[in-house]
């Protein structure tokens, strides 16, 4: 393998990239850099994903080829999203840290154009742009590409997916024939080929995807469930992985928003990113995700492009993409920068063929696993609570102050009982939720158990059960009922659960999201001259905000533990805590008795157990007094 110096990178740039930790060129860099540094270099078409080092592959030689005596724009890089466009400009600026005078400007939609116009007028040797804004600036005669030396098309497939074909053709038509063109794409659909054929000459084509070390670190898991259980499966997967930090990919903007809203309602640290959001809204969501204030980003493929986060633990395919090549791109978002990652597919039972096509495409086996059972999830969560308790720094003076009072109140408990109760404060809500939930892997015609499960309210998420005053004697069959739901609400794709048609009345379940709409429209309608009466059934699954569901606040207690402590204990400045105080109320003087046996099992003192457990809970709350009182009340009543 050659070094950066051997493939022609200059001293100042070498110094900057050494500081960034680049020791030797990555495969895409070895191929691209010499081509760009050679005046006779070829055009390049590279099948390369994000994470392969392609930004430096074109960025380093472009910098080196800037002619400082010429103020005009010499190189332009076009990419699909603002995030990627800004990232590219920032990367190139960081490579040019020791090169004075080189001007790199990013221009992208969704931000003030005046500001960008001013920046370009001050000089822009290299422009990183999104297609729409670039064309706009060309049309305004702010940017002139007629003397450009290099055009880089990054994530070309995505630009075409986003409908930028015409813009790209217009832009490229405005560039000189003798320029050098580089095209990078994660996939190579016919549309991309067409662009390459039309605008590129004697291009060298190569693939770097396979050599992407990231992809080798990704393992692939598939959970097959009935389509209507997808969301339940998603929740179980997330609950089974308490430290998850990942992207949930959905197919449409609507689905993305819907799943994110459901997750948020259920108390998960999630949010959505998709094309219907303004740039400012997307920036806020991305900011929260980067800083790990949210651990699940629900995204469309397009919106997720350009997200450059190296430590994602999981990628979840809530749905398989229509174009299976996109799967490779999705899964490549995890397992980056030497870390391992997991790509999960929630598949419909009918998608077996698609899964084996993906296996062939990625050259790897996809492991088929059963969706975790409630009991398995509870075990994982239980040990997660214990782990957090073990790791939490528990010498806080704020708690010491309350220890005498706490000890007095909990005096009647021995160590085992105490541990059980403290753990239960965190854990009961979880076990309540998952107790008696169905096995999602069972054949879906196991209607009885599902009905029972729903009537317990445990697992009927999203569904409300209705009573309707029409039955078989009104000639009402399941198809008629579904038709009525669709026609009266005017919504085609409402999820309908159990339908139970009796002689003169019926019960049926409908996605709770449409509950009010249903009540409103049905109760204004008539059926064959008879006034319809629709009510929420008494035996209904519990409404969304109660029952087995965890509310937002509750969820906090099981919130991605590591994450909350990553942010640091909000309410306690740990640094200024005096040490050693906690021993003063030690239980060494506790009268001996039966309970002493349980003390002997661990090195930890009674006080330490209390302090540690209280700290885990208190960390989540702002007000120490209130938190401590609440915890003691909960422990006493557990
Ligand atoms: P990219 O595919 O351009 O998004 O690059 C992926 C990551 O690899 C970025 O974080 C780069 O900073 C890093 N990178 C690029 N080239 C090298 C290199 N030669 N050695 C080490 N890291 C690199």
XYZ file of C-alpha atoms and ligand atoms in Angstrom:
661
model
C 0.000 0.000 0.000
C 1.315 3.427 -0.952
C 1.377 6.380 1.419
C -0.453 9.673 0.844
C 2.904 11.275 -0.017
C 3.639 8.539 -2.544
C 0.359 9.112 -4.348
C 1.214 12.793 -4.616
C -0.336 14.622 -1.657
C 1.553 17.794 -0.720
C 3.192 18.582 2.596
C 0.665 21.091 3.975
C -2.280 18.860 3.231
C -0.388 15.860 4.640
C 0.103 17.740 7.881
C -3.610 18.531 8.157
C -4.809 14.999 7.442
C -2.238 13.489 9.782
C -3.804 15.594 12.506
C -7.162 14.121 11.505
C -5.712 10.648 12.013
C -5.429 9.633 8.342
C -2.410 7.321 8.259
C -2.700 5.710 4.865
C -5.045 6.077 1.901
C -8.287 4.121 1.854
C -8.951 2.069 -1.321
C -11.140 4.722 -2.963
C -8.453 7.310 -2.273
C -5.726 5.171 -3.831
C -7.772 4.967 -7.018
C -9.162 8.496 -7.277
C -6.343 10.726 -6.035
C -3.795 9.843 -8.767
C -6.457 10.291 -11.460
C -7.268 13.779 -10.230
C -3.676 14.844 -9.779
C -2.846 13.804 -13.323
C -3.694 16.403 -15.971
C -4.543 13.570 -18.336
C -6.640 11.854 -15.669
C -9.818 10.004 -16.565
C -13.393 10.596 -15.553
C -14.425 8.256 -12.754
C -17.591 6.368 -11.929
C -17.313 4.835 -8.463
C -19.791 2.616 -6.721
C -19.027 3.790 -3.208
C -21.049 4.221 -0.071
C -20.757 6.837 2.613
C -18.038 5.814 5.032
C -15.581 4.610 2.403
C -13.469 7.773 2.517
C -14.736 9.257 -0.739
C -14.845 12.859 0.502
C -11.084 12.900 0.998
C -10.661 10.927 -2.244
C -11.865 13.906 -4.240
C -11.376 16.631 -1.619
C -7.593 16.292 -1.185
C -6.628 16.429 -4.882
C -9.158 19.169 -5.643
C -7.571 21.329 -2.960
C -4.157 20.654 -4.381
C -5.312 21.596 -7.870
C -6.689 24.991 -6.877
C -4.934 27.772 -8.780
C -4.751 30.600 -6.259
C -3.932 33.168 -8.953
C -7.362 32.537 -10.465
C -10.257 33.874 -8.416
C -12.887 31.971 -10.378
C -14.632 28.827 -9.213
C -12.542 25.858 -10.318
C -14.206 22.820 -8.772
C -17.790 22.097 -7.883
C -19.173 19.231 -5.816
C -22.874 18.515 -6.091
C -24.636 16.429 -3.441
C -28.286 15.774 -2.597
C -28.813 17.232 0.877
C -27.854 20.251 2.889
C -26.272 18.060 5.565
C -23.987 16.327 3.117
C -23.204 19.542 1.253
C -22.142 21.301 4.461
C -20.237 18.230 5.645
C -18.239 18.100 2.412
C -17.360 21.799 2.610
C -16.343 21.443 6.255
C -14.197 18.379 5.515
C -12.391 20.150 2.684
C -11.829 23.193 4.872
C -10.282 20.969 7.519
C -7.918 19.402 4.941
C -6.854 22.920 3.926
C -5.998 24.031 7.455
C -2.359 24.749 6.460
C -3.129 26.042 2.953
C -3.794 29.743 3.130
C -6.006 31.570 0.671
C -8.157 28.700 -0.521
C -11.841 29.541 -0.383
C -14.453 26.829 0.002
C -18.142 27.795 0.040
C -21.253 25.688 0.653
C -24.506 26.670 -1.087
C -27.731 24.838 -0.349
C -31.486 25.323 -0.314
C -33.542 26.221 2.731
C -31.158 29.006 3.830
C -30.812 32.665 2.944
C -29.565 33.028 -0.612
C -28.239 36.565 -0.010
C -25.736 35.309 2.481
C -24.525 32.681 0.015
C -24.332 35.217 -2.825
C -22.097 37.425 -0.666
C -19.867 34.479 0.230
C -19.414 33.550 -3.430
C -18.672 37.143 -4.382
C -15.873 37.158 -1.815
C -14.361 34.275 -3.800
C -15.059 30.536 -4.014
C -12.380 28.304 -5.520
C -14.378 25.232 -4.525
C -18.141 25.171 -4.223
C -20.072 22.423 -2.487
C -23.703 22.669 -3.575
C -27.112 21.062 -3.676
C -28.496 20.942 -7.229
C -31.509 23.280 -6.906
C -29.624 26.113 -5.217
C -26.668 25.730 -7.568
C -28.921 26.080 -10.611
C -30.621 29.068 -9.030
C -27.261 30.777 -8.504
C -26.149 29.938 -12.042
C -29.380 31.452 -13.409
C -28.805 34.575 -11.298
C -25.309 34.714 -12.834
C -23.709 34.555 -9.415
C -21.968 31.281 -10.242
C -20.295 30.705 -13.572
C -19.260 27.153 -14.340
C -18.044 27.782 -17.888
C -14.398 27.515 -16.882
C -14.763 24.821 -14.302
C -12.049 22.120 -14.134
C -13.793 19.437 -12.099
C -17.352 18.410 -11.324
C -18.022 15.847 -8.606
C -21.478 14.267 -8.401
C -21.790 12.749 -4.948
C -24.585 10.308 -4.082
C -25.771 10.551 -7.684
C -28.445 7.873 -7.208
C -29.980 9.853 -4.408
C -29.985 13.078 -6.382
C -31.917 11.290 -9.122
C -34.268 9.687 -6.581
C -35.002 13.148 -5.290
C -35.986 14.322 -8.739
C -32.905 16.406 -9.525
C -32.278 14.820 -12.961
C -33.310 17.885 -14.959
C -31.432 20.274 -12.687
C -28.303 18.132 -13.029
C -28.604 18.004 -16.794
C -29.029 21.786 -16.948
C -26.015 22.303 -14.673
C -23.780 19.869 -16.547
C -24.760 21.371 -19.914
C -23.326 24.643 -18.656
C -19.855 23.186 -18.008
C -16.932 22.888 -20.458
C -16.487 19.612 -22.341
C -12.847 19.217 -21.229
C -13.580 19.235 -17.496
C -13.011 16.115 -15.433
C -16.139 14.497 -13.962
C -16.378 12.155 -11.002
C -19.557 10.353 -10.139
C -20.045 8.571 -6.804
C -23.109 6.498 -6.159
C -24.078 3.857 -3.607
C -26.189 2.070 -6.208
C -26.045 2.077 -9.980
C -29.592 2.137 -11.372
C -30.144 2.743 -15.090
C -30.853 6.441 -14.553
C -27.399 6.976 -13.069
C -25.809 5.062 -15.937
C -27.624 7.319 -18.375
C -26.171 10.458 -16.783
C -22.703 8.880 -16.831
C -23.031 7.921 -20.487
C -24.305 11.329 -21.506
C -21.873 13.541 -19.631
C -18.717 11.509 -19.051
C -15.886 10.339 -21.309
C -13.874 7.101 -21.053
C -14.731 6.849 -17.414
C -12.886 4.368 -15.239
C -15.484 2.403 -13.300
C -14.858 0.661 -10.012
C -16.534 -0.492 -6.833
C -15.385 0.240 -3.314
C -18.475 -0.885 -1.472
C -17.114 -4.362 -0.785
C -13.924 -3.007 0.660
C -15.801 -0.835 3.095
C -14.637 -2.236 6.376
C -17.802 -0.838 7.946
C -20.039 -3.208 6.011
C -18.089 -6.212 7.312
C -18.841 -5.166 10.849
C -22.575 -5.267 10.309
C -24.606 -8.299 11.242
C -28.082 -8.730 9.835
C -31.135 -9.956 11.715
C -34.626 -10.529 10.413
C -37.782 -10.715 12.529
C -40.824 -11.916 10.604
C -44.211 -10.805 11.850
C -47.676 -10.275 10.522
C -47.875 -6.844 8.875
C -50.198 -5.490 11.544
C -47.734 -6.417 14.293
C -44.868 -4.415 12.854
C -45.130 -1.645 15.392
C -45.392 -4.041 18.323
C -42.331 -5.843 17.014
C -40.457 -2.553 16.714
C -41.160 -1.732 20.340
C -40.008 -5.145 21.476
C -36.803 -4.851 19.481
C -36.112 -1.464 21.023
C -36.941 -2.674 24.531
C -34.745 -5.715 24.007
C -31.816 -3.394 23.236
C -31.857 -0.868 26.066
C -28.795 1.005 24.806
C -29.991 1.301 21.237
C -28.912 4.377 19.264
C -30.181 4.036 15.758
C -32.212 4.954 12.729
C -35.609 3.417 11.978
C -36.135 3.540 8.219
C -39.661 3.919 6.886
C -40.841 4.084 3.303
C -42.975 7.214 3.273
C -43.044 10.557 5.015
C -46.461 9.742 6.418
C -45.325 6.443 7.869
C -42.176 8.082 9.251
C -44.187 10.718 11.093
C -46.748 8.161 12.248
C -44.190 5.761 13.727
C -42.214 8.546 15.359
C -45.398 9.966 16.908
C -46.417 6.557 18.224
C -42.979 5.997 19.710
C -43.010 9.427 21.332
C -46.510 8.820 22.714
C -45.257 5.572 24.152
C -42.470 7.428 25.881
C -39.475 6.571 23.735
C -36.763 9.098 23.007
C -37.600 9.305 19.320
C -38.264 11.857 16.605
C -38.833 11.982 12.870
C -36.889 13.427 9.991
C -38.445 13.621 6.547
C -38.992 15.945 3.637
C -42.140 17.587 5.008
C -40.127 19.244 7.758
C -38.624 22.662 7.229
C -34.857 22.905 7.234
C -34.965 24.514 10.663
C -37.056 21.634 12.048
C -34.689 19.089 10.535
C -31.738 20.874 12.092
C -33.375 20.727 15.524
C -34.103 16.994 15.214
C -30.599 16.252 13.936
C -29.106 18.271 16.762
C -31.050 16.234 19.320
C -30.007 12.989 17.664
C -26.318 13.937 17.430
C -26.218 14.857 21.092
C -28.114 11.641 21.928
C -31.051 13.445 23.471
C -33.046 11.200 21.221
C -31.911 7.644 20.657
C -34.179 6.688 17.761
C -34.387 8.698 14.581
C -37.286 7.638 12.386
C -36.376 8.619 8.842
C -37.087 8.283 5.165
C -34.160 7.155 3.023
C -33.852 10.536 1.421
C -33.818 12.471 4.681
C -31.269 10.090 6.206
C -28.781 10.651 3.417
C -25.882 12.719 4.496
C -26.300 11.885 8.156
C -22.734 11.245 9.152
C -22.830 9.606 12.558
C -20.275 6.938 13.247
C -21.548 5.261 16.399
C -25.017 4.036 15.536
C -25.641 0.680 17.190
C -28.601 -0.317 15.037
C -30.387 0.356 11.817
C -33.970 -0.880 11.768
C -35.782 -1.474 8.511
C -39.369 -0.916 9.607
C -40.218 -1.791 6.041
C -37.993 -3.184 3.356
C -37.195 -0.582 0.713
C -38.803 -1.000 -2.699
C -35.386 -1.009 -4.320
C -33.401 -3.629 -2.498
C -30.116 -1.911 -3.342
C -31.136 0.735 -0.844
C -30.899 -1.892 1.879
C -27.118 -1.907 1.457
C -27.077 1.794 1.915
C -29.278 1.694 5.002
C -27.259 -1.018 6.708
C -24.016 0.812 5.904
C -25.140 3.545 8.305
C -24.090 1.340 11.183
C -20.871 -0.604 11.792
C -18.740 2.381 10.887
C -15.382 3.640 12.068
C -14.293 0.213 13.287
C -17.398 -0.341 15.415
C -19.827 -3.200 15.006
C -23.450 -2.641 14.152
C -26.694 -4.503 13.636
C -29.098 -4.096 10.782
C -32.576 -5.335 11.659
C -35.341 -6.119 9.218
C -38.930 -6.298 10.407
C -40.356 -8.324 7.592
C -43.753 -9.376 6.590
C -44.243 -13.136 6.421
C -44.691 -12.803 2.661
C -41.305 -11.191 2.055
C -39.149 -14.333 2.222
C -38.028 -14.031 -1.384
C -36.930 -10.436 -0.893
C -34.831 -11.482 2.097
C -32.935 -14.087 0.118
C -32.339 -11.571 -2.684
C -30.820 -9.240 -0.099
C -28.637 -12.048 1.224
C -27.230 -12.535 -2.259
C -26.694 -8.828 -2.695
C -24.819 -8.311 0.551
C -23.057 -11.685 0.327
C -23.990 -12.431 3.922
C -26.481 -14.597 5.768
C -29.350 -12.829 7.455
C -30.095 -14.430 10.784
C -33.782 -15.187 11.315
C -34.696 -14.732 14.961
C -37.997 -14.935 16.809
C -39.305 -11.605 18.107
C -38.292 -11.462 21.792
C -40.964 -12.600 24.209
C -42.189 -10.287 26.936
C -40.379 -12.427 29.502
C -37.058 -12.190 27.670
C -37.412 -8.427 27.366
C -38.183 -8.128 31.058
C -35.022 -10.064 31.905
C -32.886 -7.790 29.738
C -34.477 -4.694 31.241
C -34.130 -6.031 34.769
C -30.398 -6.536 34.351
C -30.151 -3.175 32.665
C -31.599 -1.581 35.786
C -29.168 -3.566 37.931
C -26.236 -2.558 35.711
C -27.177 1.076 35.962
C -27.469 0.779 39.694
C -24.075 -0.871 39.919
C -22.370 1.741 37.783
C -23.999 4.861 39.125
C -21.745 7.094 41.170
C -23.455 7.067 44.531
C -21.711 9.300 46.970
C -23.888 12.290 46.626
C -24.079 14.585 49.583
C -27.644 15.446 48.659
C -28.724 11.899 49.414
C -26.586 11.584 52.523
C -28.583 14.378 54.008
C -31.733 12.262 53.772
C -30.185 8.952 54.777
C -31.137 9.033 58.475
C -34.749 9.662 57.566
C -34.694 7.055 54.814
C -33.113 4.501 57.107
C -35.735 5.112 59.724
C -38.527 4.650 57.252
C -37.095 1.510 55.674
C -35.773 -0.031 58.867
C -38.176 -2.947 58.697
C -36.707 -4.226 55.404
C -33.726 -6.557 55.079
C -31.254 -6.254 52.222
C -32.938 -8.698 49.843
C -36.328 -7.135 50.351
C -34.868 -3.715 49.910
C -33.169 -4.634 46.657
C -36.351 -6.233 45.362
C -38.381 -3.173 46.186
C -35.941 -0.683 44.700
C -35.624 -2.712 41.542
C -39.401 -3.012 41.369
C -39.813 0.758 41.426
C -38.068 0.799 38.079
C -39.057 -2.532 36.783
C -42.724 -3.094 37.692
C -43.997 -0.849 34.964
C -42.073 -2.907 32.485
C -43.197 -6.237 33.778
C -46.791 -4.946 34.056
C -46.646 -3.944 30.448
C -45.220 -7.188 29.140
C -47.038 -9.557 31.480
C -49.217 -11.898 29.417
C -48.437 -10.281 26.092
C -48.655 -12.531 23.062
C -45.887 -14.303 21.268
C -45.688 -12.309 18.041
C -44.054 -15.285 16.358
C -47.115 -17.477 16.700
C -49.313 -18.027 13.648
C -51.511 -15.006 13.330
C -54.707 -17.035 13.305
C -54.173 -17.583 17.001
C -57.098 -15.234 17.361
C -58.252 -16.363 20.746
C -55.043 -15.534 22.536
C -54.844 -12.208 20.752
C -58.385 -11.368 21.697
C -57.670 -12.264 25.298
C -54.539 -10.228 25.147
C -56.457 -7.251 23.842
C -59.200 -7.524 26.402
C -56.506 -7.330 29.066
C -55.361 -4.161 27.456
C -51.836 -5.435 27.559
C -50.988 -5.665 23.950
C -53.767 -4.106 21.998
C -51.798 -1.048 21.229
C -53.302 1.267 18.790
C -56.718 -0.407 18.668
C -60.020 0.744 20.140
C -62.899 -1.723 20.400
C -66.322 -0.464 19.331
C -69.891 -1.606 19.833
C -72.142 -1.092 16.803
C -75.938 -1.478 16.847
C -75.950 -3.408 13.557
C -75.481 -7.129 13.080
C -76.060 -10.013 10.713
C -79.815 -9.425 10.684
C -79.036 -6.046 9.129
C -77.146 -7.970 6.420
C -73.875 -6.690 7.816
C -70.848 -8.830 7.003
C -67.157 -8.079 7.723
C -66.641 -6.667 4.228
C -69.644 -4.343 4.636
C -68.293 -3.166 7.954
C -64.846 -2.441 6.526
C -66.549 -0.631 3.648
C -68.537 1.494 6.108
C -65.391 2.407 8.039
C -63.654 3.485 4.851
C -66.618 5.298 3.330
C -67.821 7.132 6.411
C -64.381 8.301 7.516
C -63.168 8.842 3.972
C -59.867 7.132 4.865
C -58.815 4.104 2.826
C -56.077 2.493 4.829
C -57.400 2.430 8.393
C -56.123 -0.612 10.259
C -59.042 -2.771 11.399
C -58.534 -5.476 14.004
C -60.990 -8.089 15.270
C -64.483 -8.076 13.838
C -67.160 -9.963 15.747
C -70.596 -9.764 14.110
C -73.510 -10.960 16.235
C -77.161 -11.159 15.235
C -78.283 -7.663 16.152
C -75.024 -5.948 17.030
C -71.284 -6.172 16.412
C -67.924 -5.493 17.983
C -64.925 -4.410 15.990
C -61.514 -2.875 16.572
C -60.020 0.071 14.725
C -56.714 1.899 14.907
C -57.219 4.245 17.892
C -55.872 7.125 15.912
C -59.221 7.221 14.096
C -61.346 6.745 17.220
C -62.892 10.225 17.266
C -63.348 10.310 13.526
C -65.257 7.038 13.697
C -67.501 8.112 16.567
C -68.217 11.387 14.856
C -69.049 10.039 11.402
C -70.827 6.808 12.368
C -73.132 8.480 14.836
C -74.293 10.943 12.200
C -75.064 8.205 9.687
C -77.905 5.814 8.990
C -77.917 2.261 7.713
C -80.932 1.288 5.650
C -83.046 3.885 7.392
C -81.852 2.892 10.856
C -79.862 5.382 12.922
C -76.402 4.064 13.635
C -75.208 3.927 17.212
C -71.480 3.471 17.737
C -69.917 3.384 21.184
C -66.586 2.466 22.629
C -67.092 -1.016 24.011
C -66.757 -1.627 27.756
C -64.687 -4.686 27.035
C -62.488 -2.503 24.951
C -58.815 -2.565 24.949
C -57.690 0.108 27.304
C -57.329 3.482 25.699
C -53.883 4.587 24.652
C -52.996 6.598 27.670
C -53.713 3.958 30.259
C -53.390 0.300 31.017
C -50.365 -1.559 29.897
C -49.058 1.374 28.000
C -46.265 3.288 29.476
C -46.740 6.969 29.591
C -44.046 9.357 28.732
C -43.121 10.032 32.282
C -43.071 6.403 33.220
C -40.892 5.629 30.329
C -38.265 7.890 31.689
C -37.505 5.321 34.283
C -36.481 2.855 31.634
C -35.077 5.504 29.377
C -31.887 4.540 27.670
C -29.960 4.427 30.864
C -26.512 5.133 29.599
C -27.861 8.071 27.739
C -29.294 9.947 30.664
C -26.131 9.541 32.611
C -24.130 10.518 29.534
C -25.685 13.890 29.927
C -24.497 14.001 33.467
C -26.680 14.118 36.544
C -28.767 17.173 35.917
C -29.632 17.889 39.490
C -26.342 17.164 41.178
C -23.012 18.761 40.580
C -21.010 15.671 41.324
C -17.672 17.380 41.194
C -18.141 19.388 44.327
C -19.468 16.604 46.484
C -17.610 16.025 49.722
C -16.612 12.411 50.103
C -16.948 9.948 52.924
C -20.132 11.294 54.458
C -22.237 8.316 53.659
C -20.651 6.084 56.220
C -21.987 8.034 59.179
C -25.359 6.319 59.058
C -23.900 2.883 58.392
C -25.935 -0.099 59.437
C -23.045 -1.695 61.240
C -24.925 -1.013 64.433
C -28.061 -2.646 63.034
C -29.321 -5.214 65.482
C -28.424 -8.625 64.251
C -31.132 -11.011 63.295
C -32.384 -13.112 60.442
C -31.781 -10.383 57.945
C -28.037 -10.323 58.607
C -27.661 -13.386 56.433
C -28.448 -11.448 53.368
C -25.888 -8.746 54.191
C -23.173 -11.326 54.171
C -23.653 -12.031 50.471
C -22.115 -8.809 49.272
C -19.448 -6.304 50.142
C -21.968 -3.524 49.786
C -23.379 -1.985 52.914
C -27.055 -1.387 53.432
C -26.451 2.342 53.022
C -24.634 1.841 49.777
C -27.524 -0.149 48.362
C -29.975 2.555 49.344
C -27.803 5.397 48.127
C -27.076 3.739 44.840
C -30.681 2.867 44.130
C -31.900 6.290 45.104
C -29.281 7.933 42.919
C -30.463 6.074 39.824
C -33.986 7.376 40.366
C -33.064 10.830 41.513
C -30.824 11.404 38.501
C -33.944 11.351 36.360
C -35.683 13.991 38.409
C -35.006 17.673 38.924
C -36.031 18.149 42.529
C -34.121 16.085 45.050
C -36.576 16.471 47.925
C -39.540 15.574 45.817
C -37.725 12.670 44.203
C -36.619 11.174 47.501
C -40.108 11.473 49.015
C -41.643 9.883 45.917
C -39.171 7.034 45.912
C -39.694 6.224 49.562
C -43.447 6.256 49.057
C -43.106 3.961 46.070
C -40.763 1.573 47.851
C -43.088 1.399 50.834
C -46.087 0.654 48.691
C -44.312 -1.855 46.427
P -16.540 9.541 3.954
O -16.799 8.271 3.174
O -15.897 10.574 3.129
O -17.803 9.991 4.624
O -15.465 9.197 5.108
C -15.753 8.359 6.191
C -14.889 8.648 7.396
O -13.562 8.163 7.198
C -14.756 10.116 7.727
O -14.965 10.251 9.133
C -13.317 10.467 7.345
O -12.805 11.485 8.163
C -12.582 9.157 7.565
N -11.425 8.968 6.653
C -11.332 9.283 5.358
N -10.145 8.913 4.848
C -9.445 8.338 5.850
C -8.145 7.737 5.970
N -7.334 7.649 4.912
N -7.779 7.252 7.146
C -8.609 7.321 8.218
N -9.845 7.861 8.185
C -10.267 8.371 7.017
